[in-house]
Amino acid sequence: MPSRLRLSLVAFAVALVAGACGSDSQSVESEEDSSLVAATASGGQIDFGSLEGTDTVLWFWAPW
């Protein structure tokens, strides 16, 4: 087996095992976590606390 393929398989296996090692405990959220307010692209504001419990896609954009 070529060394590049072997290294790729080992890296994949390590990533798979590392991803499976997540914690079962629920994270503790405080009232401060949902108080983030940010500007929108159209000039308005959005309160991220209003998105709690909904599926949301955040699209980060940098103009460089």
mmCIF file of N, CA and C in Angstrom, residues 9-63:
data_model
loop_
_atom_site.group_PDB
_atom_site.id
_atom_site.type_symbol
_atom_site.label_atom_id
_atom_site.label_comp_id
_atom_site.label_asym_id
_atom_site.label_seq_id
_atom_site.Cartn_x
_atom_site.Cartn_y
_atom_site.Cartn_z
ATOM 1 N N LEU A 9 -5.572 7.229 4.944
ATOM 2 C CA LEU A 9 -6.483 6.363 5.690
ATOM 3 C C LEU A 9 -6.330 6.546 7.196
ATOM 4 N N VAL A 10 -5.108 6.703 7.661
ATOM 5 C CA VAL A 10 -4.875 6.934 9.091
ATOM 6 C C VAL A 10 -5.465 8.277 9.505
ATOM 7 N N ALA A 11 -5.263 9.311 8.693
ATOM 8 C CA ALA A 11 -5.817 10.626 9.010
ATOM 9 C C ALA A 11 -7.341 10.579 9.037
ATOM 10 N N PHE A 12 -7.947 9.863 8.107
ATOM 11 C CA PHE A 12 -9.399 9.721 8.087
ATOM 12 C C PHE A 12 -9.894 8.989 9.327
ATOM 13 N N ALA A 13 -9.205 7.922 9.711
ATOM 14 C CA ALA A 13 -9.603 7.157 10.899
ATOM 15 C C ALA A 13 -9.480 8.002 12.159
ATOM 16 N N VAL A 14 -8.420 8.792 12.269
ATOM 17 C CA VAL A 14 -8.250 9.664 13.436
ATOM 18 C C VAL A 14 -9.359 10.709 13.478
ATOM 19 N N ALA A 15 -9.689 11.300 12.337
ATOM 20 C CA ALA A 15 -10.761 12.289 12.292
ATOM 21 C C ALA A 15 -12.103 11.660 12.650
ATOM 22 N N LEU A 16 -12.340 10.451 12.201
ATOM 23 C CA LEU A 16 -13.585 9.756 12.508
ATOM 24 C C LEU A 16 -13.699 9.466 13.995
ATOM 25 N N VAL A 17 -12.629 8.988 14.599
ATOM 26 C CA VAL A 17 -12.635 8.693 16.036
ATOM 27 C C VAL A 17 -12.764 9.980 16.846
ATOM 28 N N ALA A 18 -12.062 11.028 16.441
ATOM 29 C CA ALA A 18 -12.137 12.298 17.164
ATOM 30 C C ALA A 18 -13.544 12.887 17.087
ATOM 31 N N GLY A 19 -14.208 12.737 15.967
ATOM 32 C CA GLY A 19 -15.571 13.235 15.836
ATOM 33 C C GLY A 19 -16.564 12.444 16.657
ATOM 34 N N ALA A 20 -16.268 11.185 16.900
ATOM 35 C CA ALA A 20 -17.170 10.341 17.683
ATOM 36 C C ALA A 20 -16.974 10.518 19.179
ATOM 37 N N CYS A 21 -15.981 11.273 19.584
ATOM 38 C CA CYS A 21 -15.680 11.453 21.008
ATOM 39 C C CYS A 21 -16.404 12.655 21.600
ATOM 40 N N GLY A 22 -17.520 13.044 21.053
ATOM 41 C CA GLY A 22 -18.263 14.187 21.571
ATOM 42 C C GLY A 22 -18.859 13.909 22.932
ATOM 43 N N SER A 23 -19.210 14.961 23.606
ATOM 44 C CA SER A 23 -19.773 14.854 24.945
ATOM 45 C C SER A 23 -21.275 14.614 24.861
ATOM 46 N N ASP A 24 -21.795 13.779 25.760
ATOM 47 C CA ASP A 24 -23.225 13.535 25.812
ATOM 48 C C ASP A 24 -23.959 14.578 26.650
ATOM 49 N N SER A 25 -23.241 15.323 27.452
ATOM 50 C CA SER A 25 -23.890 16.288 28.335
ATOM 51 C C SER A 25 -24.357 17.503 27.542
ATOM 52 N N GLN A 26 -25.452 18.067 27.983
ATOM 53 C CA GLN A 26 -25.987 19.267 27.353
ATOM 54 C C GLN A 26 -25.183 20.474 27.816
ATOM 55 N N SER A 27 -24.959 21.411 26.929
ATOM 56 C CA SER A 27 -24.237 22.611 27.331
ATOM 57 C C SER A 27 -25.159 23.502 28.151
ATOM 58 N N VAL A 28 -24.575 24.210 29.064
ATOM 59 C CA VAL A 28 -25.339 25.101 29.930
ATOM 60 C C VAL A 28 -25.387 26.464 29.268
ATOM 61 N N GLU A 29 -26.592 26.959 29.027
ATOM 62 C CA GLU A 29 -26.751 28.260 28.401
ATOM 63 C C GLU A 29 -27.233 29.261 29.432
ATOM 64 N N SER A 30 -26.729 30.450 29.334
ATOM 65 C CA SER A 30 -27.169 31.496 30.240
ATOM 66 C C SER A 30 -28.010 32.502 29.469
ATOM 67 N N GLU A 31 -28.581 33.426 30.187
ATOM 68 C CA GLU A 31 -29.384 34.468 29.553
ATOM 69 C C GLU A 31 -28.520 35.348 28.652
ATOM 70 N N GLU A 32 -27.243 35.469 28.954
ATOM 71 C CA GLU A 32 -26.359 36.331 28.187
ATOM 72 C C GLU A 32 -26.046 35.765 26.805
ATOM 73 N N ASP A 33 -26.199 34.475 26.608
ATOM 74 C CA ASP A 33 -25.871 33.864 25.322
ATOM 75 C C ASP A 33 -26.772 34.356 24.199
ATOM 76 N N SER A 34 -28.006 34.683 24.499
ATOM 77 C CA SER A 34 -28.954 35.043 23.450
ATOM 78 C C SER A 34 -29.124 36.547 23.304
ATOM 79 N N SER A 35 -28.226 37.340 23.862
ATOM 80 C CA SER A 35 -28.392 38.784 23.806
ATOM 81 C C SER A 35 -27.538 39.438 22.719
ATOM 82 N N LEU A 36 -27.039 38.676 21.779
ATOM 83 C CA LEU A 36 -26.201 39.219 20.720
ATOM 84 C C LEU A 36 -27.066 39.897 19.666
ATOM 85 N N VAL A 37 -26.762 41.146 19.384
ATOM 86 C CA VAL A 37 -27.466 41.904 18.354
ATOM 87 C C VAL A 37 -26.425 42.335 17.330
ATOM 88 N N ALA A 38 -26.727 42.143 16.045
ATOM 89 C CA ALA A 38 -25.776 42.483 14.986
ATOM 90 C C ALA A 38 -26.480 43.232 13.867
ATOM 91 N N ALA A 39 -25.700 43.929 13.061
ATOM 92 C CA ALA A 39 -26.238 44.657 11.917
ATOM 93 C C ALA A 39 -26.443 43.705 10.748
ATOM 94 N N THR A 40 -27.499 43.929 9.977
ATOM 95 C CA THR A 40 -27.765 43.124 8.787
ATOM 96 C C THR A 40 -27.205 43.830 7.560
ATOM 97 N N ALA A 41 -27.155 43.138 6.442
ATOM 98 C CA ALA A 41 -26.641 43.715 5.199
ATOM 99 C C ALA A 41 -27.534 44.836 4.688
ATOM 100 N N SER A 42 -28.820 44.814 5.038
ATOM 101 C CA SER A 42 -29.745 45.846 4.580
ATOM 102 C C SER A 42 -29.798 47.044 5.518
ATOM 103 N N GLY A 43 -28.958 47.061 6.556
ATOM 104 C CA GLY A 43 -28.895 48.199 7.459
ATOM 105 C C GLY A 43 -29.722 48.052 8.722
ATOM 106 N N GLY A 44 -30.469 46.995 8.863
ATOM 107 C CA GLY A 44 -31.267 46.760 10.065
ATOM 108 C C GLY A 44 -30.449 46.070 11.138
ATOM 109 N N GLN A 45 -31.132 45.596 12.163
ATOM 110 C CA GLN A 45 -30.475 44.853 13.226
ATOM 111 C C GLN A 45 -31.198 43.537 13.432
ATOM 112 N N ILE A 46 -30.451 42.542 13.888
ATOM 113 C CA ILE A 46 -31.036 41.244 14.190
ATOM 114 C C ILE A 46 -30.613 40.834 15.591
ATOM 115 N N ASP A 47 -31.573 40.352 16.353
ATOM 116 C CA ASP A 47 -31.318 39.835 17.695
ATOM 117 C C ASP A 47 -31.265 38.321 17.572
ATOM 118 N N PHE A 48 -30.103 37.741 17.845
ATOM 119 C CA PHE A 48 -29.934 36.305 17.686
ATOM 120 C C PHE A 48 -30.752 35.514 18.695
ATOM 121 N N GLY A 49 -31.192 36.140 19.759
ATOM 122 C CA GLY A 49 -32.062 35.470 20.719
ATOM 123 C C GLY A 49 -33.412 35.130 20.109
ATOM 124 N N SER A 50 -33.837 35.900 19.099
ATOM 125 C CA SER A 50 -35.120 35.628 18.454
ATOM 126 C C SER A 50 -35.053 34.400 17.548
ATOM 127 N N LEU A 51 -33.861 33.904 17.260
ATOM 128 C CA LEU A 51 -33.696 32.736 16.396
ATOM 129 C C LEU A 51 -33.626 31.435 17.177
ATOM 130 N N GLU A 52 -33.716 31.514 18.493
ATOM 131 C CA GLU A 52 -33.590 30.324 19.321
ATOM 132 C C GLU A 52 -34.673 29.307 18.977
ATOM 133 N N GLY A 53 -34.254 28.070 18.769
ATOM 134 C CA GLY A 53 -35.183 26.988 18.465
ATOM 135 C C GLY A 53 -35.533 26.864 16.996
ATOM 136 N N THR A 54 -34.942 27.678 16.135
ATOM 137 C CA THR A 54 -35.222 27.597 14.704
ATOM 138 C C THR A 54 -33.954 27.199 13.961
ATOM 139 N N ASP A 55 -34.123 26.595 12.796
ATOM 140 C CA ASP A 55 -32.986 26.270 11.940
ATOM 141 C C ASP A 55 -32.510 27.561 11.288
ATOM 142 N N THR A 56 -31.231 27.857 11.411
ATOM 143 C CA THR A 56 -30.690 29.125 10.941
ATOM 144 C C THR A 56 -29.370 28.882 10.231
ATOM 145 N N VAL A 57 -29.181 29.562 9.106
ATOM 146 C CA VAL A 57 -27.912 29.524 8.385
ATOM 147 C C VAL A 57 -27.264 30.893 8.535
ATOM 148 N N LEU A 58 -26.050 30.926 9.063
ATOM 149 C CA LEU A 58 -25.298 32.172 9.179
ATOM 150 C C LEU A 58 -24.283 32.214 8.051
ATOM 151 N N TRP A 59 -24.318 33.285 7.281
ATOM 152 C CA TRP A 59 -23.421 33.423 6.147
ATOM 153 C C TRP A 59 -22.478 34.578 6.446
ATOM 154 N N PHE A 60 -21.215 34.255 6.721
ATOM 155 C CA PHE A 60 -20.224 35.271 7.030
ATOM 156 C C PHE A 60 -19.538 35.690 5.742
ATOM 157 N N TRP A 61 -19.375 36.978 5.573
ATOM 158 C CA TRP A 61 -18.814 37.507 4.346
ATOM 159 C C TRP A 61 -17.773 38.559 4.697
ATOM 160 N N ALA A 62 -16.649 38.513 4.031
ATOM 161 C CA ALA A 62 -15.600 39.509 4.235
ATOM 162 C C ALA A 62 -15.265 40.135 2.884
ATOM 163 N N PRO A 63 -15.231 41.451 2.800
ATOM 164 C CA PRO A 63 -15.047 42.119 1.504
ATOM 165 C C PRO A 63 -13.599 42.302 1.065
#
